[in-house]
Amino acid sequence: MQLKTVMLKIQIDIHASERAAERGVSIEEIEDVIHTGHPVPAKQGRSAKSKVFDFNRERNGKFYKHKCVEVYYLIENNIIITVTVYAFYGTWEHQNEHSI
């Protein structure tokens, strides 16, 4: 028996969009984290996923090897609604094992 994968629509809240822009995260990265990131703990009935991306450039005058993006979201009526987005810059040995 083959399981059917359902892709939920992603709605990026204005607050999450503003925080993402301030923190150097693109809409494409938000969607990638939701689809392929690893779950991290979240509070208040929310869900969260995290993913480390290769960065290899400067941000605010300092060079960083990686960027870790965390997306916090709710699922309502089969729609993923983003709540906020965090970005952490640094170096991670195991790129898929970061959470705050």
GROMACS .gro file of C-alpha atoms in nm:
model
  100
    1MET     CA    1   0.000   0.000   0.000
    2GLN     CA    2   0.141   0.338  -0.102
    3LEU     CA    3   0.085   0.641   0.121
    4LYS     CA    4  -0.036   0.958  -0.045
    5THR     CA    5   0.162   1.273   0.043
    6VAL     CA    6  -0.047   1.584   0.086
    7MET     CA    7   0.123   1.921   0.042
    8LEU     CA    8  -0.040   2.184   0.258
    9LYS     CA    9  -0.059   2.543   0.143
   10ILE     CA   10   0.183   2.777   0.322
   11GLN     CA   11   0.060   3.118   0.431
   12ILE     CA   12   0.340   3.349   0.540
   13ASP     CA   13   0.212   3.589   0.804
   14ILE     CA   14   0.317   3.955   0.769
   15HIS     CA   15   0.504   3.940   1.103
   16ALA     CA   16   0.699   3.633   0.990
   17SER     CA   17   0.771   3.796   0.653
   18GLU     CA   18   0.904   4.111   0.821
   19ARG     CA   19   1.119   3.916   1.068
   20ALA     CA   20   1.255   3.698   0.786
   21ALA     CA   21   1.358   4.004   0.583
   22GLU     CA   22   1.527   4.162   0.887
   23ARG     CA   23   1.712   3.838   0.960
   24GLY     CA   24   1.826   3.765   0.606
   25VAL     CA   25   1.586   3.479   0.525
   26SER     CA   26   1.410   3.442   0.189
   27ILE     CA   27   1.057   3.316   0.126
   28GLU     CA   28   1.211   3.020  -0.060
   29GLU     CA   29   1.419   2.931   0.247
   30ILE     CA   30   1.108   2.947   0.469
   31GLU     CA   31   0.927   2.705   0.237
   32ASP     CA   32   1.232   2.477   0.218
   33VAL     CA   33   1.257   2.462   0.598
   34ILE     CA   34   0.888   2.372   0.628
   35HIS     CA   35   0.915   2.099   0.364
   36THR     CA   36   1.258   1.950   0.443
   37GLY     CA   37   1.367   2.080   0.785
   38HIS     CA   38   1.394   1.885   1.106
   39PRO     CA   39   1.139   1.930   1.388
   40VAL     CA   40   1.250   2.136   1.689
   41PRO     CA   41   1.064   2.198   2.016
   42ALA     CA   42   0.799   2.471   2.013
   43LYS     CA   43   0.558   2.610   2.271
   44GLN     CA   44   0.195   2.727   2.281
   45GLY     CA   45   0.061   2.463   2.043
   46ARG     CA   46   0.296   2.564   1.765
   47SER     CA   47   0.521   2.350   1.549
   48ALA     CA   48   0.872   2.438   1.438
   49LYS     CA   49   1.135   2.315   1.198
   50SER     CA   50   1.500   2.399   1.155
   51LYS     CA   51   1.749   2.365   0.872
   52VAL     CA   52   2.112   2.465   0.830
   53PHE     CA   53   2.208   2.614   0.494
   54ASP     CA   54   2.556   2.672   0.354
   55PHE     CA   55   2.612   3.047   0.367
   56ASN     CA   56   2.985   3.111   0.307
   57ARG     CA   57   2.972   3.489   0.296
   58GLU     CA   58   2.966   3.797   0.513
   59ARG     CA   59   2.674   3.936   0.707
   60ASN     CA   60   2.709   4.261   0.900
   61GLY     CA   61   3.084   4.263   0.834
   62LYS     CA   62   3.156   3.911   0.959
   63PHE     CA   63   3.207   3.588   0.760
   64TYR     CA   64   2.979   3.292   0.840
   65LYS     CA   65   2.998   2.938   0.705
   66HIS     CA   66   2.635   2.847   0.779
   67LYS     CA   67   2.293   2.999   0.837
   68CYS     CA   68   2.042   2.809   1.051
   69VAL     CA   69   1.680   2.901   0.985
   70GLU     CA   70   1.400   2.813   1.228
   71VAL     CA   71   1.038   2.856   1.125
   72TYR     CA   72   0.756   2.850   1.382
   73TYR     CA   73   0.407   2.784   1.253
   74LEU     CA   74   0.050   2.668   1.319
   75ILE     CA   75  -0.166   2.442   1.106
   76GLU     CA   76  -0.525   2.562   1.074
   77ASN     CA   77  -0.780   2.430   0.823
   78ASN     CA   78  -0.504   2.243   0.635
   79ILE     CA   79  -0.299   2.561   0.591
   80ILE     CA   80   0.045   2.611   0.741
   81ILE     CA   81   0.052   2.962   0.887
   82THR     CA   82   0.395   3.092   0.976
   83VAL     CA   83   0.425   3.269   1.311
   84THR     CA   84   0.787   3.384   1.310
   85VAL     CA   85   1.126   3.311   1.160
   86TYR     CA   86   1.469   3.310   1.325
   87ALA     CA   87   1.812   3.301   1.164
   88PHE     CA   88   2.137   3.211   1.337
   89TYR     CA   89   2.473   3.256   1.171
   90GLY     CA   90   2.780   3.050   1.255
   91THR     CA   91   2.930   2.707   1.197
   92TRP     CA   92   2.756   2.380   1.272
   93GLU     CA   93   2.940   2.050   1.268
   94HIS     CA   94   2.620   1.850   1.217
   95GLN     CA   95   2.414   2.071   0.992
   96ASN     CA   96   2.077   1.918   1.080
   97GLU     CA   97   2.101   1.924   1.459
   98HIS     CA   98   2.053   2.286   1.570
   99SER     CA   99   1.785   2.435   1.786
  100ILE     CA  100   1.778   2.721   2.031
   0.00000   0.00000   0.00000
